[in-house]
Amino acid sequence: MNNEQPNRESLSASIIDSWSEGVCKPPSVALRSVHNVINRYLKVTQPDMIDGLSSGNVDIIVYLDHHKGEDVFPQDIEQRFGITRSTSCRVLGLMERKGLIAREPVPHDARMKRIVLTEQSRTIATMLRENAESMERVLLRGLDDDDIRGFMHVLDVMQTNLVASGKLGDSRQYPSLDLCEPADGPDHTAGDGMNDDEEDRKEEQ
């Protein structure tokens, strides 16, 4: 397989003309369109339990659920979502008053308090995960494993091309998008279907 990255010269002139003439969407626009449809689908199918919760609250619940069994502190939330200490104090304080999180002392240092989900939030996290998994099954209907692996590889190449331009900063912020295979072979899909979109939310409104 040719590992050279594609350039304008390698693209068919008819494809480029079709984009410039508005006959069809360029890949970047098509990706944004699918992204918007996914977000809308998740919004209209979301569990009733999260009505009234901000997207910031939901994202923190999902993050804590992904890291259950680990000690998570406010500074971890700040680093993960790129928010300030004052914002994390405000957001986490509101979540605690809503009964969404609790703070527990850690055995090795009672002065430190880790953030944990309440029973209410664990239920919300489970419902969100199930809804996301259901959405993935609808999204991928009619595609086989090879189709999905090929598509994920194409996405990975697209992202790599943009990161390689050197205009986006630290490339470690953009890990590979290739489909992860579980250790026991390619017959099962990995992951929980949840989708983090940091640019859509930095702080709770």
C-alpha positions as MATLAB code, in Angstrom:
seq = 'MNNEQPNRESLSASIIDSWSEGVCKPPSVALRSVHNVINRYLKVTQPDMIDGLSSGNVDIIVYLDHHKGEDVFPQDIEQRFGITRSTSCRVLGLMERKGLIAREPVPHDARMKRIVLTEQSRTIATMLRENAESMERVLLRGLDDDDIRGFMHVLDVMQTNLVASGKLGDSRQYPSLDLCEPADGPDHTAGDGMNDDEEDRKEEQ';
ca = [
       0.000    0.000    0.000;
       1.268    3.490   -0.811;
       1.924    5.300    2.451;
       2.279    8.731    0.856;
      -0.199   11.240    2.156;
      -2.689   12.349   -0.510;
      -2.478   15.890   -1.855;
      -4.528   18.053   -4.188;
      -2.748   16.616   -7.244;
      -3.765   13.068   -6.238;
      -7.440   14.011   -6.113;
      -9.659   13.756   -9.137;
     -10.325   17.161  -10.710;
     -13.986   16.224  -11.016;
     -14.219   15.639   -7.271;
     -12.647   19.002   -6.493;
     -14.908   20.735   -9.024;
     -17.993   19.096   -7.500;
     -17.080   20.604   -4.113;
     -16.358   24.081   -5.457;
     -19.586   24.073   -7.483;
     -21.647   22.932   -4.517;
     -22.747   19.698   -6.172;
     -21.779   17.725   -3.074;
     -20.232   18.338    0.329;
     -16.464   18.174    0.882;
     -15.474   15.559    3.499;
     -14.894   18.183    6.217;
     -18.413   19.576    5.799;
     -19.901   16.072    5.648;
     -18.137   15.156    8.892;
     -19.486   18.245   10.639;
     -22.971   17.433    9.347;
     -22.805   13.873   10.722;
     -21.445   15.229   14.014;
     -24.440   17.578   14.292;
     -26.892   14.770   13.514;
     -25.260   12.531   16.143;
     -25.529   15.262   18.770;
     -29.162   15.909   17.876;
     -29.998   12.180   17.988;
     -28.373   11.849   21.420;
     -30.248   14.938   22.589;
     -33.686   13.712   21.552;
     -33.070   10.195   22.910;
     -31.391   11.202   26.171;
     -32.816    9.831   29.425;
     -35.408   12.002   31.158;
     -33.212   11.934   34.258;
     -30.727   14.369   32.710;
     -33.322   17.007   31.846;
     -32.200   20.181   33.544;
     -28.559   19.124   33.808;
     -25.975   21.197   31.977;
     -23.704   19.587   29.407;
     -20.835   20.281   31.825;
     -22.556   18.244   34.548;
     -23.176   15.384   32.133;
     -19.572   15.397   30.893;
     -18.214   15.240   34.452;
     -20.561   12.372   35.302;
     -19.371   10.455   32.230;
     -15.723   11.192   33.078;
     -16.131    9.965   36.661;
     -17.952    6.866   35.442;
     -15.073    6.086   33.056;
     -12.646    6.417   35.982;
     -14.607    4.591   38.643;
     -12.275    2.725   40.958;
      -9.682    5.498   40.620;
      -9.100    8.475   42.866;
     -10.296   11.592   41.014;
      -9.652   15.022   42.516;
     -10.757   18.534   41.470;
      -7.418   19.156   39.741;
      -8.094   16.130   37.510;
     -11.384   17.701   36.434;
      -9.625   21.012   35.801;
      -6.968   19.371   33.643;
      -9.383   17.137   31.725;
     -11.804   19.912   30.780;
      -9.405   22.857   30.640;
     -11.197   24.876   33.311;
      -9.889   27.059   36.107;
      -9.845   26.199   39.790;
     -12.555   28.746   40.540;
     -14.786   27.271   37.833;
     -14.241   23.716   39.057;
     -15.075   24.805   42.625;
     -18.305   26.394   41.426;
     -19.345   23.528   39.159;
     -18.459   20.750   41.606;
     -20.121   22.643   44.443;
     -23.349   22.899   42.458;
     -23.177   19.225   41.518;
     -22.693   18.276   45.153;
     -25.726   20.335   46.192;
     -27.760   18.648   43.450;
     -26.799   15.242   44.858;
     -24.818   14.285   41.750;
     -21.416   13.855   43.393;
     -19.978   13.378   46.870;
     -16.531   14.045   48.304;
     -14.793   11.327   50.288;
     -11.520   11.480   52.230;
      -8.808    9.168   50.921;
      -7.297    6.686   53.381;
      -3.690    7.860   52.956;
      -4.495   11.555   53.544;
      -7.725   12.629   55.230;
      -7.124   16.218   54.085;
      -7.601   15.168   50.453;
     -11.091   14.428   49.181;
     -11.782   12.462   46.047;
     -14.872   13.021   43.932;
     -17.271   10.101   43.559;
     -20.618    9.608   41.897;
     -23.774    9.248   43.937;
     -26.250    6.466   43.278;
     -28.341    8.933   41.259;
     -25.399    9.784   39.003;
     -24.365    6.161   38.590;
     -27.863    5.480   37.277;
     -27.579    8.458   34.916;
     -24.167    7.238   33.688;
     -25.550    3.766   32.971;
     -28.491    5.199   31.028;
     -26.219    7.516   29.028;
     -23.897    4.642   28.182;
     -26.766    2.441   27.056;
     -28.198    5.267   24.941;
     -24.805    5.906   23.318;
     -24.332    2.218   22.568;
     -27.800    2.088   21.025;
     -26.959    5.138   18.902;
     -23.741    3.484   17.676;
     -25.694    0.429   16.572;
     -28.147    2.627   14.640;
     -25.293    4.696   13.195;
     -23.407    1.649   11.918;
     -26.417   -0.269   10.621;
     -25.642   -1.945    7.296;
     -21.855   -1.774    7.776;
     -19.684   -4.809    8.472;
     -16.498   -4.969   10.548;
     -14.247   -4.289    7.560;
     -16.309   -1.232    6.581;
     -15.996    0.164   10.098;
     -12.254   -0.519   10.360;
     -11.680    1.068    6.954;
     -13.723    4.136    7.881;
     -11.905    4.585   11.187;
      -8.596    4.321    9.337;
      -9.674    7.026    6.889;
     -10.651    9.294    9.791;
      -7.275    8.634   11.397;
      -5.423    9.576    8.205;
      -7.474   12.788    7.877;
      -6.708   13.789   11.460;
      -3.025   12.876   11.061;
      -2.770   15.064    7.952;
      -4.108   18.099    9.814;
      -1.975   17.487   12.916;
       1.115   17.016   10.733;
       0.593   20.536    9.388;
       2.108   21.779   12.649;
      -0.663   24.339   13.146;
      -2.495   22.607   15.988;
       0.068   22.514   18.776;
       0.909   19.434   20.810;
       0.140   16.370   18.693;
      -0.365   14.294   21.860;
      -3.759   15.969   22.225;
      -4.900   14.069   19.129;
      -4.495   10.309   19.680;
      -5.109    7.816   16.908;
      -8.695    7.352   15.763;
      -8.079    3.859   14.380;
     -10.516    1.296   15.775;
      -9.073   -0.264   18.932;
      -9.158   -4.058   18.931;
      -9.582   -5.934   22.235;
      -6.782   -8.234   23.330;
      -8.772  -11.397   22.578;
      -9.147  -10.638   18.877;
     -11.085   -8.572   16.343;
     -14.495  -10.149   16.785;
     -15.662   -7.695   19.440;
     -15.777   -3.948   19.393;
     -14.058   -2.055   22.164;
     -15.194    1.027   24.023;
     -18.462    2.199   25.431;
     -19.646    4.430   22.605;
     -19.315    7.609   24.587;
     -18.074   10.572   22.707;
     -16.108   13.437   24.320;
     -16.153   16.774   22.501;
     -13.974   19.157   24.477;
     -14.413   22.119   22.155;
     -18.196   22.130   22.570;
     -17.972   22.723   26.300;
     -15.355   24.109   28.608;
     -17.427   25.386   31.490;
     -20.901   24.880   32.901;
     -23.089   27.730   31.770;
];
